[in-house]
Amino acid sequence: MSTPHVVLTDVTRIHGDRNMAVVALAGVSLDIHLGELVAVMGPSGSGKSTLLNVAGGLDRPTSGTVTIAGDRLTDLAPRDLAKLRRRRMGFIFQDYNLIPSLTAAENVALPLELDGTRAGQARRQARRTLDLMNLMELSDRFPDQMSGGQQQRVAIARALVGSRRFVLADEPTGALDSHTGEEVLRVLRERCDEGVAGLLVTHEARHAAWADRVVFLRDGVIVDSTGHRETPEDLLVAGEAAR
């Protein structure tokens, strides 16, 4: 078995202190390999988004460790952590977060430019990424000239441009209709099949069914985990049992 690309070990995250303390995660351990898509399900307030934020270095655990490709995030200074996020991770959120005044290619190129890549080179890499994802026809469109599904697919391209090998998606289909949401999940699935590690937070069993593995959170604890590509019906049963 290959070495996991992402390793969370006994991660706890507590918000507040003393009488106001809220335990968002309580001793969570999770491994994700390259080529694997892991979905996280659970009721509202179970710690799903906190898990994603900690795994992506957007939030620091109160205790425990997070390691990406051998680098322990919890040991990095804020500046080094920000650099690692820019270069190795991509984030996909429900509201797309595309910049309205930039074209699709410019939006996808932006993380590279922020990291010091020359504009022309960054745009060429962005167009190659869009082409690999069959999105070249969107290159010169602005966000308001695209559908919601097209905007989200561009957001996935932005998350994967360059050398990023870990993509984190927090309810990425929440603002989309069911058909468009399935198309977005198909793109994410294809990228993982090509060697990217993926972490998907979702409350939809039919979306979690695209994953290789599903973990269920309740009160900040992993209470169950499924095997490879369970059907939505199986996931619903497992989810109810984990409540």
mmCIF file with all atom_site columns, N, CA, C and O in Angstrom, residues 213-233:
data_model
loop_
_atom_site.group_PDB
_atom_site.id
_atom_site.type_symbol
_atom_site.label_atom_id
_atom_site.label_alt_id
_atom_site.label_comp_id
_atom_site.label_asym_id
_atom_site.label_entity_id
_atom_site.label_seq_id
_atom_site.pdbx_PDB_ins_code
_atom_site.Cartn_x
_atom_site.Cartn_y
_atom_site.Cartn_z
_atom_site.occupancy
_atom_site.B_iso_or_equiv
_atom_site.pdbx_formal_charge
_atom_site.auth_seq_id
_atom_site.auth_comp_id
_atom_site.auth_asym_id
_atom_site.auth_atom_id
_atom_site.pdbx_PDB_model_num
ATOM 1  N N  . ARG A 1 213 ? -14.604 6.255  -0.601 1.00 0.00 ? 213 ARG A N  1
ATOM 2  C CA . ARG A 1 213 ? -14.826 5.947  0.810  1.00 0.00 ? 213 ARG A CA 1
ATOM 3  C C  . ARG A 1 213 ? -15.629 7.085  1.411  1.00 0.00 ? 213 ARG A C  1
ATOM 4  O O  . ARG A 1 213 ? -15.467 8.243  1.018  1.00 0.00 ? 213 ARG A O  1
ATOM 5  N N  . VAL A 1 214 ? -16.501 6.763  2.344  1.00 0.00 ? 214 VAL A N  1
ATOM 6  C CA . VAL A 1 214 ? -17.314 7.776  3.030  1.00 0.00 ? 214 VAL A CA 1
ATOM 7  C C  . VAL A 1 214 ? -17.125 7.608  4.527  1.00 0.00 ? 214 VAL A C  1
ATOM 8  O O  . VAL A 1 214 ? -17.246 6.496  5.056  1.00 0.00 ? 214 VAL A O  1
ATOM 9  N N  . VAL A 1 215 ? -16.815 8.709  5.209  1.00 0.00 ? 215 VAL A N  1
ATOM 10 C CA . VAL A 1 215 ? -16.734 8.685  6.665  1.00 0.00 ? 215 VAL A CA 1
ATOM 11 C C  . VAL A 1 215 ? -17.879 9.526  7.208  1.00 0.00 ? 215 VAL A C  1
ATOM 12 O O  . VAL A 1 215 ? -18.262 10.540 6.622  1.00 0.00 ? 215 VAL A O  1
ATOM 13 N N  . PHE A 1 216 ? -18.442 9.067  8.323  1.00 0.00 ? 216 PHE A N  1
ATOM 14 C CA . PHE A 1 216 ? -19.568 9.744  8.952  1.00 0.00 ? 216 PHE A CA 1
ATOM 15 C C  . PHE A 1 216 ? -19.108 10.369 10.264 1.00 0.00 ? 216 PHE A C  1
ATOM 16 O O  . PHE A 1 216 ? -18.507 9.695  11.108 1.00 0.00 ? 216 PHE A O  1
ATOM 17 N N  . LEU A 1 217 ? -19.400 11.655 10.410 1.00 0.00 ? 217 LEU A N  1
ATOM 18 C CA . LEU A 1 217 ? -19.070 12.379 11.631 1.00 0.00 ? 217 LEU A CA 1
ATOM 19 C C  . LEU A 1 217 ? -20.316 12.612 12.467 1.00 0.00 ? 217 LEU A C  1
ATOM 20 O O  . LEU A 1 217 ? -21.399 12.875 11.933 1.00 0.00 ? 217 LEU A O  1
ATOM 21 N N  . ARG A 1 218 ? -20.146 12.519 13.759 1.00 0.00 ? 218 ARG A N  1
ATOM 22 C CA . ARG A 1 218 ? -21.203 12.921 14.698 1.00 0.00 ? 218 ARG A CA 1
ATOM 23 C C  . ARG A 1 218 ? -20.519 13.486 15.926 1.00 0.00 ? 218 ARG A C  1
ATOM 24 O O  . ARG A 1 218 ? -19.657 12.839 16.520 1.00 0.00 ? 218 ARG A O  1
ATOM 25 N N  . ASP A 1 219 ? -20.877 14.715 16.288 1.00 0.00 ? 219 ASP A N  1
ATOM 26 C CA . ASP A 1 219 ? -20.290 15.376 17.459 1.00 0.00 ? 219 ASP A CA 1
ATOM 27 C C  . ASP A 1 219 ? -18.770 15.362 17.414 1.00 0.00 ? 219 ASP A C  1
ATOM 28 O O  . ASP A 1 219 ? -18.097 15.153 18.430 1.00 0.00 ? 219 ASP A O  1
ATOM 29 N N  . GLY A 1 220 ? -18.211 15.583 16.208 1.00 0.00 ? 220 GLY A N  1
ATOM 30 C CA . GLY A 1 220 ? -16.773 15.697 16.070 1.00 0.00 ? 220 GLY A CA 1
ATOM 31 C C  . GLY A 1 220 ? -15.999 14.398 16.091 1.00 0.00 ? 220 GLY A C  1
ATOM 32 O O  . GLY A 1 220 ? -14.771 14.402 16.157 1.00 0.00 ? 220 GLY A O  1
ATOM 33 N N  . VAL A 1 221 ? -16.720 13.274 15.980 1.00 0.00 ? 221 VAL A N  1
ATOM 34 C CA . VAL A 1 221 ? -16.079 11.957 16.041 1.00 0.00 ? 221 VAL A CA 1
ATOM 35 C C  . VAL A 1 221 ? -16.486 11.157 14.806 1.00 0.00 ? 221 VAL A C  1
ATOM 36 O O  . VAL A 1 221 ? -17.648 11.200 14.380 1.00 0.00 ? 221 VAL A O  1
ATOM 37 N N  . ILE A 1 222 ? -15.528 10.439 14.203 1.00 0.00 ? 222 ILE A N  1
ATOM 38 C CA . ILE A 1 222 ? -15.874 9.524  13.114 1.00 0.00 ? 222 ILE A CA 1
ATOM 39 C C  . ILE A 1 222 ? -16.552 8.301  13.720 1.00 0.00 ? 222 ILE A C  1
ATOM 40 O O  . ILE A 1 222 ? -15.948 7.560  14.504 1.00 0.00 ? 222 ILE A O  1
ATOM 41 N N  . VAL A 1 223 ? -17.815 8.104  13.369 1.00 0.00 ? 223 VAL A N  1
ATOM 42 C CA . VAL A 1 223 ? -18.590 7.025  13.976 1.00 0.00 ? 223 VAL A CA 1
ATOM 43 C C  . VAL A 1 223 ? -18.794 5.843  13.040 1.00 0.00 ? 223 VAL A C  1
ATOM 44 O O  . VAL A 1 223 ? -19.232 4.774  13.469 1.00 0.00 ? 223 VAL A O  1
ATOM 45 N N  . ASP A 1 224 ? -18.485 6.037  11.749 1.00 0.00 ? 224 ASP A N  1
ATOM 46 C CA . ASP A 1 224 ? -18.646 4.934  10.803 1.00 0.00 ? 224 ASP A CA 1
ATOM 47 C C  . ASP A 1 224 ? -17.889 5.279  9.534  1.00 0.00 ? 224 ASP A C  1
ATOM 48 O O  . ASP A 1 224 ? -17.569 6.433  9.261  1.00 0.00 ? 224 ASP A O  1
ATOM 49 N N  . SER A 1 225 ? -17.597 4.252  8.737  1.00 0.00 ? 225 SER A N  1
ATOM 50 C CA . SER A 1 225 ? -16.925 4.435  7.456  1.00 0.00 ? 225 SER A CA 1
ATOM 51 C C  . SER A 1 225 ? -17.376 3.337  6.519  1.00 0.00 ? 225 SER A C  1
ATOM 52 O O  . SER A 1 225 ? -17.545 2.185  6.938  1.00 0.00 ? 225 SER A O  1
ATOM 53 N N  . THR A 1 226 ? -17.601 3.693  5.237  1.00 0.00 ? 226 THR A N  1
ATOM 54 C CA . THR A 1 226 ? -18.037 2.704  4.263  1.00 0.00 ? 226 THR A CA 1
ATOM 55 C C  . THR A 1 226 ? -16.866 2.281  3.395  1.00 0.00 ? 226 THR A C  1
ATOM 56 O O  . THR A 1 226 ? -15.802 2.902  3.398  1.00 0.00 ? 226 THR A O  1
ATOM 57 N N  . GLY A 1 227 ? -17.102 1.264  2.605  1.00 0.00 ? 227 GLY A N  1
ATOM 58 C CA . GLY A 1 227 ? -16.108 0.811  1.646  1.00 0.00 ? 227 GLY A CA 1
ATOM 59 C C  . GLY A 1 227 ? -16.245 1.518  0.323  1.00 0.00 ? 227 GLY A C  1
ATOM 60 O O  . GLY A 1 227 ? -16.804 2.605  0.218  1.00 0.00 ? 227 GLY A O  1
ATOM 61 N N  . HIS A 1 228 ? -15.778 0.880  -0.728 1.00 0.00 ? 228 HIS A N  1
ATOM 62 C CA . HIS A 1 228 ? -15.649 1.481  -2.052 1.00 0.00 ? 228 HIS A CA 1
ATOM 63 C C  . HIS A 1 228 ? -17.000 1.667  -2.738 1.00 0.00 ? 228 HIS A C  1
ATOM 64 O O  . HIS A 1 228 ? -17.765 0.719  -2.889 1.00 0.00 ? 228 HIS A O  1
ATOM 65 N N  . ARG A 1 229 ? -17.283 2.915  -3.153 1.00 0.00 ? 229 ARG A N  1
ATOM 66 C CA . ARG A 1 229 ? -18.418 3.245  -4.020 1.00 0.00 ? 229 ARG A CA 1
ATOM 67 C C  . ARG A 1 229 ? -19.745 2.601  -3.591 1.00 0.00 ? 229 ARG A C  1
ATOM 68 O O  . ARG A 1 229 ? -20.339 1.828  -4.313 1.00 0.00 ? 229 ARG A O  1
ATOM 69 N N  . GLU A 1 230 ? -20.150 2.846  -2.381 1.00 0.00 ? 230 GLU A N  1
ATOM 70 C CA . GLU A 1 230 ? -21.447 2.348  -1.940 1.00 0.00 ? 230 GLU A CA 1
ATOM 71 C C  . GLU A 1 230 ? -22.555 3.038  -2.749 1.00 0.00 ? 230 GLU A C  1
ATOM 72 O O  . GLU A 1 230 ? -22.393 4.140  -3.244 1.00 0.00 ? 230 GLU A O  1
ATOM 73 N N  . THR A 1 231 ? -23.709 2.387  -2.874 1.00 0.00 ? 231 THR A N  1
ATOM 74 C CA . THR A 1 231 ? -24.838 3.009  -3.558 1.00 0.00 ? 231 THR A CA 1
ATOM 75 C C  . THR A 1 231 ? -25.436 4.085  -2.648 1.00 0.00 ? 231 THR A C  1
ATOM 76 O O  . THR A 1 231 ? -25.263 4.045  -1.426 1.00 0.00 ? 231 THR A O  1
ATOM 77 N N  . PRO A 1 232 ? -26.157 5.064  -3.221 1.00 0.00 ? 232 PRO A N  1
ATOM 78 C CA . PRO A 1 232 ? -26.808 6.065  -2.379 1.00 0.00 ? 232 PRO A CA 1
ATOM 79 C C  . PRO A 1 232 ? -27.710 5.438  -1.319 1.00 0.00 ? 232 PRO A C  1
ATOM 80 O O  . PRO A 1 232 ? -27.779 5.914  -0.188 1.00 0.00 ? 232 PRO A O  1
ATOM 81 N N  . GLU A 1 233 ? -28.409 4.364  -1.686 1.00 0.00 ? 233 GLU A N  1
ATOM 82 C CA . GLU A 1 233 ? -29.307 3.707  -0.723 1.00 0.00 ? 233 GLU A CA 1
ATOM 83 C C  . GLU A 1 233 ? -28.509 3.132  0.450  1.00 0.00 ? 233 GLU A C  1
ATOM 84 O O  . GLU A 1 233 ? -28.902 3.267  1.610  1.00 0.00 ? 233 GLU A O  1
#
